[in-house]
Coordinates of C-alpha atoms (C1' of nucleotides) and ligand atoms in Angstrom, one line a residue:
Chain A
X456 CA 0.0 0.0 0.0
X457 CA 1.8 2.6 -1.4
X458 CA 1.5 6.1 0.2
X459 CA 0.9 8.6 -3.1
X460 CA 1.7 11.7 -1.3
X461 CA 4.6 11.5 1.4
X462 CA 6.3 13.2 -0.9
X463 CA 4.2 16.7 -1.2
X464 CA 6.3 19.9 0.0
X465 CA 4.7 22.3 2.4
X466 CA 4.1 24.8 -0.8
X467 CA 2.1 21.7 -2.3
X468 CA -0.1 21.3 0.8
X469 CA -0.8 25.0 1.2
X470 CA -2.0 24.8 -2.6
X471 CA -4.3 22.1 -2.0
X472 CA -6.0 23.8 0.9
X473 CA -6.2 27.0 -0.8
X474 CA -7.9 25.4 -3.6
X475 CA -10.1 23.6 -1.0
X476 CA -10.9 26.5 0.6
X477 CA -11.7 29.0 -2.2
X478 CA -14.0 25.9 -4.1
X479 CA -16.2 25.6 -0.8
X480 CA -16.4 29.1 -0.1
X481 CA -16.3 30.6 -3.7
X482 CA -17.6 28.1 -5.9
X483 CA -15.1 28.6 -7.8
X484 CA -10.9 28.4 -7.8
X485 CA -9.8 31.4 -10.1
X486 CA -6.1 32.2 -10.6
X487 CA -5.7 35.7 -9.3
X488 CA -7.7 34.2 -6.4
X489 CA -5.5 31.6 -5.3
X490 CA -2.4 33.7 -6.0
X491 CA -4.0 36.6 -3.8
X492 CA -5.2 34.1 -1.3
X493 CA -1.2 32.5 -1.1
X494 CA 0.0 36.5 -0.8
X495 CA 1.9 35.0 -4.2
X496 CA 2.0 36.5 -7.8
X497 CA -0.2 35.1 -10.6
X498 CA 2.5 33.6 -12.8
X499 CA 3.5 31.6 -9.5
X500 CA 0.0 29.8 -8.6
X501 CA -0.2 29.0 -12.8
X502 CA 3.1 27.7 -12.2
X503 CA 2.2 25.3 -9.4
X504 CA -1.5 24.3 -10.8
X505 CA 0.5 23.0 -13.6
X506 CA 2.8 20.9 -11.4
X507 CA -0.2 19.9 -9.3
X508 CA -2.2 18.8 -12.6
X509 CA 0.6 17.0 -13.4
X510 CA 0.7 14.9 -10.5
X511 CA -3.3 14.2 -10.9
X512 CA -4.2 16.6 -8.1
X513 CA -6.1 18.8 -10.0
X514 CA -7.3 19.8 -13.0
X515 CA -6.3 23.0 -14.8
X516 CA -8.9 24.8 -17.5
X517 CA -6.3 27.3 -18.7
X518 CA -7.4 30.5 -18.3
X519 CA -10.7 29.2 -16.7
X520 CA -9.0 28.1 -13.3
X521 CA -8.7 25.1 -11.5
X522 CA -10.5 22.2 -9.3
X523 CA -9.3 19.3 -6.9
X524 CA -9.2 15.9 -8.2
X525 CA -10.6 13.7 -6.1
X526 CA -6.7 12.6 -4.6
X527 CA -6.4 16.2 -4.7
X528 CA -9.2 16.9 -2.3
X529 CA -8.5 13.9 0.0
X530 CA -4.8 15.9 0.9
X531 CA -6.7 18.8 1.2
X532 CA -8.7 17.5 3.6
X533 CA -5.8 15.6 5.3
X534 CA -4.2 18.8 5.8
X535 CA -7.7 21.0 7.1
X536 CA -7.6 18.3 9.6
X537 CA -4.0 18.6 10.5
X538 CA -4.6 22.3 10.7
X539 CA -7.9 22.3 12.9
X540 CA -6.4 19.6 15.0
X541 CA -3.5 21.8 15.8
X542 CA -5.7 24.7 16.6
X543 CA -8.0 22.6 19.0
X544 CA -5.2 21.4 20.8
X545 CA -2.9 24.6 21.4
X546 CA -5.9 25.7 22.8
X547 CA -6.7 23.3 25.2
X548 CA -3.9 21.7 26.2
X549 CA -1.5 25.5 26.2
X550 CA -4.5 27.8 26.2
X551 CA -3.6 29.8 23.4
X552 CA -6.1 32.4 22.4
X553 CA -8.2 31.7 19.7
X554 CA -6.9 34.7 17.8
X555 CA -3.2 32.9 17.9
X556 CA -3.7 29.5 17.5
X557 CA -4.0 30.0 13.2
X558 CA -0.6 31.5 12.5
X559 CA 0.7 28.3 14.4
X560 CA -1.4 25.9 12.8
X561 CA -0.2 27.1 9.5
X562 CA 3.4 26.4 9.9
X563 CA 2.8 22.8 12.2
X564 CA 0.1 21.3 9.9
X565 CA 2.7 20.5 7.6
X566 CA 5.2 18.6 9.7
X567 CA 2.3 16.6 11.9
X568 CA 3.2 12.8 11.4
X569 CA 0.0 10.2 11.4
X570 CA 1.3 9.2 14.8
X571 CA 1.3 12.2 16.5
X572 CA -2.1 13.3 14.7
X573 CA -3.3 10.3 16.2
X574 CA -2.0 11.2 19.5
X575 CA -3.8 14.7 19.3
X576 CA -6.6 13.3 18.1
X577 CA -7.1 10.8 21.3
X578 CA -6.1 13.1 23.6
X579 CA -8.8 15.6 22.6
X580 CA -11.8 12.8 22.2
X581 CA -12.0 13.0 18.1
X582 CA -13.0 16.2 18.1
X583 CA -15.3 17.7 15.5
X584 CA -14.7 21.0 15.6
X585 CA -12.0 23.7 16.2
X586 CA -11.8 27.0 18.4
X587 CA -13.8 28.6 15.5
X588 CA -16.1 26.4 15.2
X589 CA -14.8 25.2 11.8
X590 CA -15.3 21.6 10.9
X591 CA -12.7 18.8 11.2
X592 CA -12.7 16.3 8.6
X593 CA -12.4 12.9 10.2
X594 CA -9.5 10.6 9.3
X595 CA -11.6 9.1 6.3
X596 CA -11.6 12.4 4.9
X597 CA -15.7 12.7 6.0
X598 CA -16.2 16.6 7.2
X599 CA -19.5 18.4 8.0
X600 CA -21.3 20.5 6.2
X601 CA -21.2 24.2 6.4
X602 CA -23.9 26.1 8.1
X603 CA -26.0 28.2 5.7
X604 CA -27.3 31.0 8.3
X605 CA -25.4 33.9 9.1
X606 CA -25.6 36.3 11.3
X607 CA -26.9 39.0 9.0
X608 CA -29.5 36.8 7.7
X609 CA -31.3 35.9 11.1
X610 CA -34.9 37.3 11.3
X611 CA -34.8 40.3 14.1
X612 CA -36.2 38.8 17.6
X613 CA -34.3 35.5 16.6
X614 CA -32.3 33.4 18.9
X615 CA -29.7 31.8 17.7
X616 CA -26.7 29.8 18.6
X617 CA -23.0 31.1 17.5
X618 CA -21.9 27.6 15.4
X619 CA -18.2 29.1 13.3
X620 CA -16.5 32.5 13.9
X621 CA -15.0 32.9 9.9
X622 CA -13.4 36.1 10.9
X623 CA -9.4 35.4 10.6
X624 CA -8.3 39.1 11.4
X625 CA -6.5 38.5 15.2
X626 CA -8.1 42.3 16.5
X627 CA -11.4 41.5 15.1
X628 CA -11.4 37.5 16.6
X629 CA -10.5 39.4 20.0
X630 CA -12.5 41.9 19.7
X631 CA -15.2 38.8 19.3
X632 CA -14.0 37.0 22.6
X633 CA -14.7 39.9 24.4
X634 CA -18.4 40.1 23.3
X635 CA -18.4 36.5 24.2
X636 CA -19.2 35.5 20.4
X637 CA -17.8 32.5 20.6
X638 CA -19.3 28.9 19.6
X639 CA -22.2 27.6 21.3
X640 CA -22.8 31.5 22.5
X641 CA -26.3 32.1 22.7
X642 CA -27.2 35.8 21.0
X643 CA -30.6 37.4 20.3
X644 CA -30.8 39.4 16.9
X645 CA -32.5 42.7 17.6
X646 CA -32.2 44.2 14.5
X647 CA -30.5 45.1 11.7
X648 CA -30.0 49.0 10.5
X649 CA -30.9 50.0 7.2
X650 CA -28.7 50.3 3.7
X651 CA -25.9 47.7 5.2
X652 CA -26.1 49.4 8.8
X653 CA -24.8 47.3 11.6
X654 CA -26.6 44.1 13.3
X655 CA -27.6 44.9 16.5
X656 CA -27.3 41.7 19.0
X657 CA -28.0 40.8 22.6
X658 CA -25.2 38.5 23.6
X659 CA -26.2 36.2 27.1
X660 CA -24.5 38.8 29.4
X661 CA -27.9 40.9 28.5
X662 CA -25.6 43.4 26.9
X663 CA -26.2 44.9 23.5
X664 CA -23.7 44.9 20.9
X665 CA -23.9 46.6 17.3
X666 CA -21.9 44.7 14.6
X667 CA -20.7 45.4 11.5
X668 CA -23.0 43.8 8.8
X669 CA -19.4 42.7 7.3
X670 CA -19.0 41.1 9.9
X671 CA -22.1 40.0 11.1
X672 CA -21.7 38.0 7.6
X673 CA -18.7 35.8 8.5
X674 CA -20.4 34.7 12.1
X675 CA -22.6 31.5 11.0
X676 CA -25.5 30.5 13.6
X677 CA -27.9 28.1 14.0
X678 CA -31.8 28.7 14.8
X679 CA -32.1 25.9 17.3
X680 CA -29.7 25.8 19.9
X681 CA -27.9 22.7 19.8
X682 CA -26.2 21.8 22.8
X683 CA -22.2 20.7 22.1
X684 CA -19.1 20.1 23.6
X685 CA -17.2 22.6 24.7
X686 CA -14.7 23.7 22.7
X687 CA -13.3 26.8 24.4
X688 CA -10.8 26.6 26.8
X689 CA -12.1 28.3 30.4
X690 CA -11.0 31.6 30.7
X691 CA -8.0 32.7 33.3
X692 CA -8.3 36.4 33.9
X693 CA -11.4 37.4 35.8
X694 CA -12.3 41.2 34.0
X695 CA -11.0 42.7 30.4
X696 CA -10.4 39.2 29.7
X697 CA -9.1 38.5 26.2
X698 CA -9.0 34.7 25.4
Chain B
X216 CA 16.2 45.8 18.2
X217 CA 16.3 43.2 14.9
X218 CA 16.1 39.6 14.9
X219 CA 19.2 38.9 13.2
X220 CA 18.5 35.3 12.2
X221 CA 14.9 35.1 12.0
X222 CA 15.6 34.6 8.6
X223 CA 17.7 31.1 8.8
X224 CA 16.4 28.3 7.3
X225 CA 15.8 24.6 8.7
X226 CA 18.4 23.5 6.8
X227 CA 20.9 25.8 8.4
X228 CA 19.5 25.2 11.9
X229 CA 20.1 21.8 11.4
X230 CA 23.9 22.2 10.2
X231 CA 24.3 24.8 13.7
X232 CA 22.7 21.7 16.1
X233 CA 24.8 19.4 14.3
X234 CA 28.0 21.1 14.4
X235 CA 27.5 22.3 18.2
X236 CA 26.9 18.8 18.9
X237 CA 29.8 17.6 16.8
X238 CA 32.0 19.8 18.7
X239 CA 30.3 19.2 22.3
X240 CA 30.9 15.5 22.2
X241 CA 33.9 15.1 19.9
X242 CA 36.2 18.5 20.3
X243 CA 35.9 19.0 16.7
X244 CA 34.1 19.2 13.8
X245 CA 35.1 17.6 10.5
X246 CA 33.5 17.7 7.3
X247 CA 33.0 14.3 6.8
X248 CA 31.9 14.1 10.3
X249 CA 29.2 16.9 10.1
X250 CA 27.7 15.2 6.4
X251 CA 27.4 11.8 8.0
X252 CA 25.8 13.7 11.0
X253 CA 23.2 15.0 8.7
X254 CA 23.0 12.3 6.2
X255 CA 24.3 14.2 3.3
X256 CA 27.5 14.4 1.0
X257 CA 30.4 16.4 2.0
X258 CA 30.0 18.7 -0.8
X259 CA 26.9 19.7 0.3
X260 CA 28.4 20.5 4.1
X261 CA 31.2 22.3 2.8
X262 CA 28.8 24.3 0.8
X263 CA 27.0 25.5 3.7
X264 CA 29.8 25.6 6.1
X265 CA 30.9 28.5 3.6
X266 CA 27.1 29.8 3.7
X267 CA 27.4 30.0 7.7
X268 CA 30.7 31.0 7.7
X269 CA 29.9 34.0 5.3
X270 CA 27.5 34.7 7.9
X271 CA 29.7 34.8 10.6
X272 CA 27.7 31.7 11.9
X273 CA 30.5 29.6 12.0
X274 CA 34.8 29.8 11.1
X275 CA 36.3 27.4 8.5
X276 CA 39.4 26.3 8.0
X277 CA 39.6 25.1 4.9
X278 CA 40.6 21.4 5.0
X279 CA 41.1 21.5 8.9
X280 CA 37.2 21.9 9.7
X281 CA 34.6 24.4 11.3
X282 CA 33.7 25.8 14.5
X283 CA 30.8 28.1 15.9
X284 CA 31.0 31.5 16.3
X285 CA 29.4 33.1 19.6
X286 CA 26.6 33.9 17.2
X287 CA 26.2 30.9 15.8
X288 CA 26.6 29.4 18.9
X289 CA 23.8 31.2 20.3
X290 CA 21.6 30.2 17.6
X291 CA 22.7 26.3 17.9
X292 CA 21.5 26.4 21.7
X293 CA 18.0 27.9 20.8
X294 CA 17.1 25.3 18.1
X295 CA 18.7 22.8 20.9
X296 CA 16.2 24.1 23.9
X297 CA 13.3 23.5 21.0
X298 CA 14.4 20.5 20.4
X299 CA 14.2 19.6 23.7
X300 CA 11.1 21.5 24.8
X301 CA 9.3 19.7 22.2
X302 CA 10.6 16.2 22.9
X303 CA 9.4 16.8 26.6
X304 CA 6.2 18.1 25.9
X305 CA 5.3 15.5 23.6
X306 CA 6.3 13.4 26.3
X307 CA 4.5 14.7 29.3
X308 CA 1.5 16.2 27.5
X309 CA 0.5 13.5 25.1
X310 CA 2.2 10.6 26.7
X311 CA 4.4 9.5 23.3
X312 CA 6.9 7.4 24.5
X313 CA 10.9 8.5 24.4
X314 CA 11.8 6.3 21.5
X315 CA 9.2 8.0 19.3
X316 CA 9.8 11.7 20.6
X317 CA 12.8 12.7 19.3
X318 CA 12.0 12.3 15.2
X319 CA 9.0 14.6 15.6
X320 CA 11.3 17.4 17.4
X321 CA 13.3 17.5 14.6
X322 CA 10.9 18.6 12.2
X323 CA 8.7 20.7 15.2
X324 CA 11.9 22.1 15.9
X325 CA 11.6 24.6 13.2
X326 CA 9.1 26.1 13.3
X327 CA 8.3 26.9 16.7
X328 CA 7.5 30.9 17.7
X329 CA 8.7 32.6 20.5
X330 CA 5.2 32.4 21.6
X331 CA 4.6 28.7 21.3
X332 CA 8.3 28.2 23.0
X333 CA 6.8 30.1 25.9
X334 CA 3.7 28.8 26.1
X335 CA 5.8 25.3 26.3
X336 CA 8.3 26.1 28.7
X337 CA 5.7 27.6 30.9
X338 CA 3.2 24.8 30.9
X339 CA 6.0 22.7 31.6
X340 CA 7.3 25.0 34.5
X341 CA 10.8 25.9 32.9
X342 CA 12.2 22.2 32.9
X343 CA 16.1 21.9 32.4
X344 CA 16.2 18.7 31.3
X345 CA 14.4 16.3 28.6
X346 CA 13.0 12.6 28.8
X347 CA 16.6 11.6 27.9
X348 CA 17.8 13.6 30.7
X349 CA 19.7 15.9 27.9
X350 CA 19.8 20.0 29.8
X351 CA 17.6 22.1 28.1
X352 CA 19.0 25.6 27.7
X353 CA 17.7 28.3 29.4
X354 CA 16.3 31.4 27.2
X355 CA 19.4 32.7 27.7
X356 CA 21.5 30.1 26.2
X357 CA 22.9 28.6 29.7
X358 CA 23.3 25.2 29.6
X359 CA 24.2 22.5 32.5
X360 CA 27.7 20.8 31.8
X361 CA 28.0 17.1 30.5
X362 CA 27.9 14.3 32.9
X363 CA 31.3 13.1 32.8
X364 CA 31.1 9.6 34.5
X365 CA 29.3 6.5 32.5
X366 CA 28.3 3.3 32.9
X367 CA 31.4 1.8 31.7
X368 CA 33.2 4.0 33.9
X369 CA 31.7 3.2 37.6
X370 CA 33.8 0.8 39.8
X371 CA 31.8 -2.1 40.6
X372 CA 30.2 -2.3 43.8
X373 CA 29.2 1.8 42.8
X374 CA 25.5 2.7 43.7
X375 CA 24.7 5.3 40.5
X376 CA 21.5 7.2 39.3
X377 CA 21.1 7.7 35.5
X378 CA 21.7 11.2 34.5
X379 CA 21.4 11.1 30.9
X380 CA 20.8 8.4 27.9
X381 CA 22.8 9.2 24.8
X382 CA 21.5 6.1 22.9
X383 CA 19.2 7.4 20.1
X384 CA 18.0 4.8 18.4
X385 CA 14.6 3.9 19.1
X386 CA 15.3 -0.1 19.6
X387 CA 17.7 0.6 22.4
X388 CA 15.8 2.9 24.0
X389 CA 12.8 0.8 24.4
X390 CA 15.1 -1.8 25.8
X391 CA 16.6 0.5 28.3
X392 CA 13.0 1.5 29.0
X393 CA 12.1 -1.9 29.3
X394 CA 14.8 -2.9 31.8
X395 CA 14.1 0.8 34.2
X396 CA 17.2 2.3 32.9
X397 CA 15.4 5.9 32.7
X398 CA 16.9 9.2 34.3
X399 CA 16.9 9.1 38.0
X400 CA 16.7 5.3 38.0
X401 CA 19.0 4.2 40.8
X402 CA 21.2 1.2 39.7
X403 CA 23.9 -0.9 40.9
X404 CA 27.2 -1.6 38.9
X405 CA 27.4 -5.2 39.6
X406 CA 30.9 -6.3 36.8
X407 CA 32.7 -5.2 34.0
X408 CA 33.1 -8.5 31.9
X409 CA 37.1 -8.3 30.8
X410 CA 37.9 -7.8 27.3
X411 CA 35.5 -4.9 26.6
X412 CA 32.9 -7.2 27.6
X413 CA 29.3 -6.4 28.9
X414 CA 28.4 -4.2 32.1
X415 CA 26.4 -6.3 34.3
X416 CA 24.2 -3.7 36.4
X417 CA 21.4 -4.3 38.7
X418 CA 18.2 -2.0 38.6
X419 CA 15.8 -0.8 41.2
X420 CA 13.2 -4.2 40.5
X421 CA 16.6 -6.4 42.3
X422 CA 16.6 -7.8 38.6
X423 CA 20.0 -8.3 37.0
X424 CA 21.7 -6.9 33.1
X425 CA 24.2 -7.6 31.0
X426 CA 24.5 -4.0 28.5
X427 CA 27.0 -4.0 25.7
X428 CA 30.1 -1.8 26.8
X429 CA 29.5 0.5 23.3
X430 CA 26.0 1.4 25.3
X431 CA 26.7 1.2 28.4
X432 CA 29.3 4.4 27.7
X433 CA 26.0 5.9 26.2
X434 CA 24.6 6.1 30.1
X435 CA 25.6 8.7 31.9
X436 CA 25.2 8.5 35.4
X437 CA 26.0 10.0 39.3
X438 CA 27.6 8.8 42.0
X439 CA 25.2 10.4 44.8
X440 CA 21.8 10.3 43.8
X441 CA 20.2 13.4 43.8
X442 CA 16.8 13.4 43.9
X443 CA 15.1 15.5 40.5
X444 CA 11.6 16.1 39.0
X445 CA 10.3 13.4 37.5
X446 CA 10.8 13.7 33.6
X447 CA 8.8 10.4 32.5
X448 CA 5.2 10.4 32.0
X449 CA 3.9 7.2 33.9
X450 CA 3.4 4.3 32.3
X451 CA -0.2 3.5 31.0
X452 CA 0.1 -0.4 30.6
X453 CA 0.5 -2.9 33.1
X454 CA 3.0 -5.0 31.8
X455 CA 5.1 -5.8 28.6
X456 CA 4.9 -1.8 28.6
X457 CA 6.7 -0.3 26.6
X458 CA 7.2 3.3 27.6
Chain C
dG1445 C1' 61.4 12.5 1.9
dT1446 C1' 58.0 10.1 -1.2
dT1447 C1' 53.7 9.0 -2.2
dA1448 C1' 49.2 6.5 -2.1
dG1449 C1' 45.0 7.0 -0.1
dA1450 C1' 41.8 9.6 2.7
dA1451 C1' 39.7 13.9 3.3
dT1452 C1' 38.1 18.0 1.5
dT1453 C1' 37.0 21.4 -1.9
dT1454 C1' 35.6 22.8 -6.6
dA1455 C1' 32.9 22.6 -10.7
dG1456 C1' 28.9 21.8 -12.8
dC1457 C1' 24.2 20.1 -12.5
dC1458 C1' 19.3 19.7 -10.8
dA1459 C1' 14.6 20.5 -8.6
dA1460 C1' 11.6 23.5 -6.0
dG1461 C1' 9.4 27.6 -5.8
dA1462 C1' 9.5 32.3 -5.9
dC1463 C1' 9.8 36.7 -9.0
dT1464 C1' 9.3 40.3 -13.2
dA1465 C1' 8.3 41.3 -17.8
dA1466 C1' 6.2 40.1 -22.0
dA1467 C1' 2.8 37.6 -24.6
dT1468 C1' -1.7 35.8 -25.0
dT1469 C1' -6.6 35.1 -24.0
dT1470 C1' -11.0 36.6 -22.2
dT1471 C1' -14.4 39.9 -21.2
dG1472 C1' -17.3 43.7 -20.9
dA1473 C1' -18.4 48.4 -22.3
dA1474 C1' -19.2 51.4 -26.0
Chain D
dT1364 C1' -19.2 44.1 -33.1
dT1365 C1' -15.0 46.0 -31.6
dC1366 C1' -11.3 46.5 -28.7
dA1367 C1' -9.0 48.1 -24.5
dA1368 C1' -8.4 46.5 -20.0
dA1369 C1' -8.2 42.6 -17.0
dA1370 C1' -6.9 38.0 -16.3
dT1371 C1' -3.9 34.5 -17.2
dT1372 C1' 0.1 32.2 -19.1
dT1373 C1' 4.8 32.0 -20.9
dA1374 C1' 9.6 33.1 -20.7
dG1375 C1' 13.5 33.9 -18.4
dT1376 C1' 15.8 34.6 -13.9
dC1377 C1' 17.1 33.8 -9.0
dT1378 C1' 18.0 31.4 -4.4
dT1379 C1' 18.3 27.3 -1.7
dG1380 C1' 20.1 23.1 -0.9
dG1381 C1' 20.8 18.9 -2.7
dC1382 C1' 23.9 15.7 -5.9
dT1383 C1' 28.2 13.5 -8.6
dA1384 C1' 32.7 13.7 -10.6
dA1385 C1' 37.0 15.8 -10.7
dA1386 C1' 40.6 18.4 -8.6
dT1387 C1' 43.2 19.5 -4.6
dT1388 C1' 45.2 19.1 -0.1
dC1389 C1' 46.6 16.5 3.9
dT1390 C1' 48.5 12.6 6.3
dA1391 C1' 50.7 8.4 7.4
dA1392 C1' 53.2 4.5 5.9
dC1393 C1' 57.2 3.4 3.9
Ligands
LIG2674 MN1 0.4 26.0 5.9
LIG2675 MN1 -9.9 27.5 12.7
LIG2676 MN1 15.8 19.5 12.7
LIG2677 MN1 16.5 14.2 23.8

DNA sequence: GTTAGAATTTAGCCAAGACTAAATTTTGAA
DNA sequence: TTCAAAATTTAGTCTTGGCTAAATTCTAAC
């Protein structure tokens, strides 16, 4: 049993992801995107799509873009797990903020060996889902789907349940914490202003909050509160805590 | 106040570790000796020795060898306390025994932030030495001095604790595991066999070993025993464990 | 003191992955 | 329908860190 992809650098894996990524979120993988996404020039992503369509990762449309084959999307996948493994357990097991935990996971998701993944793994209980809330594709490559409700598209007088946080920016993941939007919050949508205005929210503190309708985009909920486990790790400072 | 080397590859952090520990253990470092260290051809070492050394890293003498500079020195000793940071954690935090620990620092090694380092050290409580019993620098690039007794070396009848295991190779050091010869295991130098024959030693359990001279100058050891903090996670199987 | 063999360095090559500049293709507005 | 701008690809270059083969230097045995 042959393993097809020891060999894949880091660049490779980042690739792969960033396709990923850009496919579920997009639709679509265009050039300019990826190479924006990868903070890369243009002529640099064409360059590795045709490496990766050479090794039967993807396929490449020129001038139309790319898609994952299917070996393509199983790395992917491999390496989202590695990723949002990484980011569970630096927060639980160090208690890293969730606004630092991505940085990290970016450079250690590509040196993880299956053992210690499967360490990781075990010691967290085969978790599901990361600080954010994001998805963890099992072992088999199986991952959730994504949730289809925002925050800027729950009815006023709503409560909902905070399920994934898809803000990356550190300040505004803070900024977040402090609100206590966070997975498995409960929030109330009050309203939301006119022409793009804010979305103004009653987190379970009872306190009011107006967000950014930006931002009130990238925070997915769920109507009915689902109970889950816990995924955030208990804070340690008692007032002006930031996670 | 710049971070002068923030910029240094793996590849040279590897040649640094392997020449400081070239010329910790063996006085010197040759060329030949620092390729076979890192598995590659001795062209390819003296091409980076001249890299490092054009860096002020490190001080070649063409034909006669290399040697650190205090820089690169300095630098050697903070990939070193990763190193050894890492192996611990993965030790204490997730249980992997100390055969299996030392392959994934090497590649964790690298790319470990300040802020994961401290996060490490700190959960750990500043530890000075790893599950081999190797120091671990401080921050400031203080590290304890060698053990200079052995195995080998102890008189018979000599009541020793383990200090330190330099064997690296996983099969050995689940045989040492296996037989209690871990740091701050007490044991008794029972016989040297003549002729560079084996060290029969008796551990803690009143059981009785004969070790191969070659590793038996591997384990460094104490005359008094001085009681430390324990370094090994406990075991998690009843018998036929293997650490 | 010679000199063969060991150790080391030099020379030349390669692959990965980035870049810029130039060429090509697609697209959308007039 | 045309055609300029935007998107994408191609061409050519660079750096890093490997490699082998050949040249050079060192060393130890004679
Ligand atoms: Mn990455
Ligand atoms: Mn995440
Ligand atoms: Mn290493
Ligand atoms: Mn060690």
């Amino acid at each position: 049993m042959e393993n097809k992809h020891a060999t894949l650098t880091a660049a490779m894996e980042d690739y792969l992801k960033a396709i990923y990524e850009l496919q579920a979120t997009t639709g679509t993988t265009t050039t300019t995107a990826l190479a924006t996404a990868l903070n890369i020039s243009a002529a640099s992503a064409t360059n590795m799509i045709k490496k990766l369509a050479e090794l039967k990762l993807a396929r490449h449309s020129p001038y139309r873009g790319v898609e994952l084959t299917t070996a393509g999307e199983k790395i992917a996948l491999e390496v989202v797990r590695h990723h949002r493994l990484i980011e569970l357990f630096l927060h639980q097991a160090l208690g890293i903020p969730w606004d630092e935990v991505h940085v990290e996971a970016h450079k250690l998701e590509h040196v993880l060996s299956d053992n210690l993944e499967n360490h990781i793994a075990d010691f967290l209980g085969d978790p599901t889902k990361d600080p954010h809330g994001d998805p963890i594709p099992s072992k088999a490559g199986i991952i959730a789907d994504r949730e289809r409700e925002s925050l800027a598209d729950g009815a006023p007088g709503a409560r909902v349940t905070i399920q994934r946080v898809g803000a990356q920016d550190p300040a505004r993941l803070r900024y977040l914490r402090e609100l206590g939007i966070v997975p498995q919050a409960r929030v109330n949508i009050v309203a939301h202003a006119p022409f793009e205005g804010p979305v103004r929210v009653r987190t379970e503190d009872g306190a009011e909050h107006a967000l950014d309708r930006g931002l009130a985009r990238q925070i997915w909920v769920a109507e009915k509160s689902r109970p889950k486990t816990r995924v955030h790790a208990p804070r340690k400072m008692i007032k002006g805590s930031r996670q």
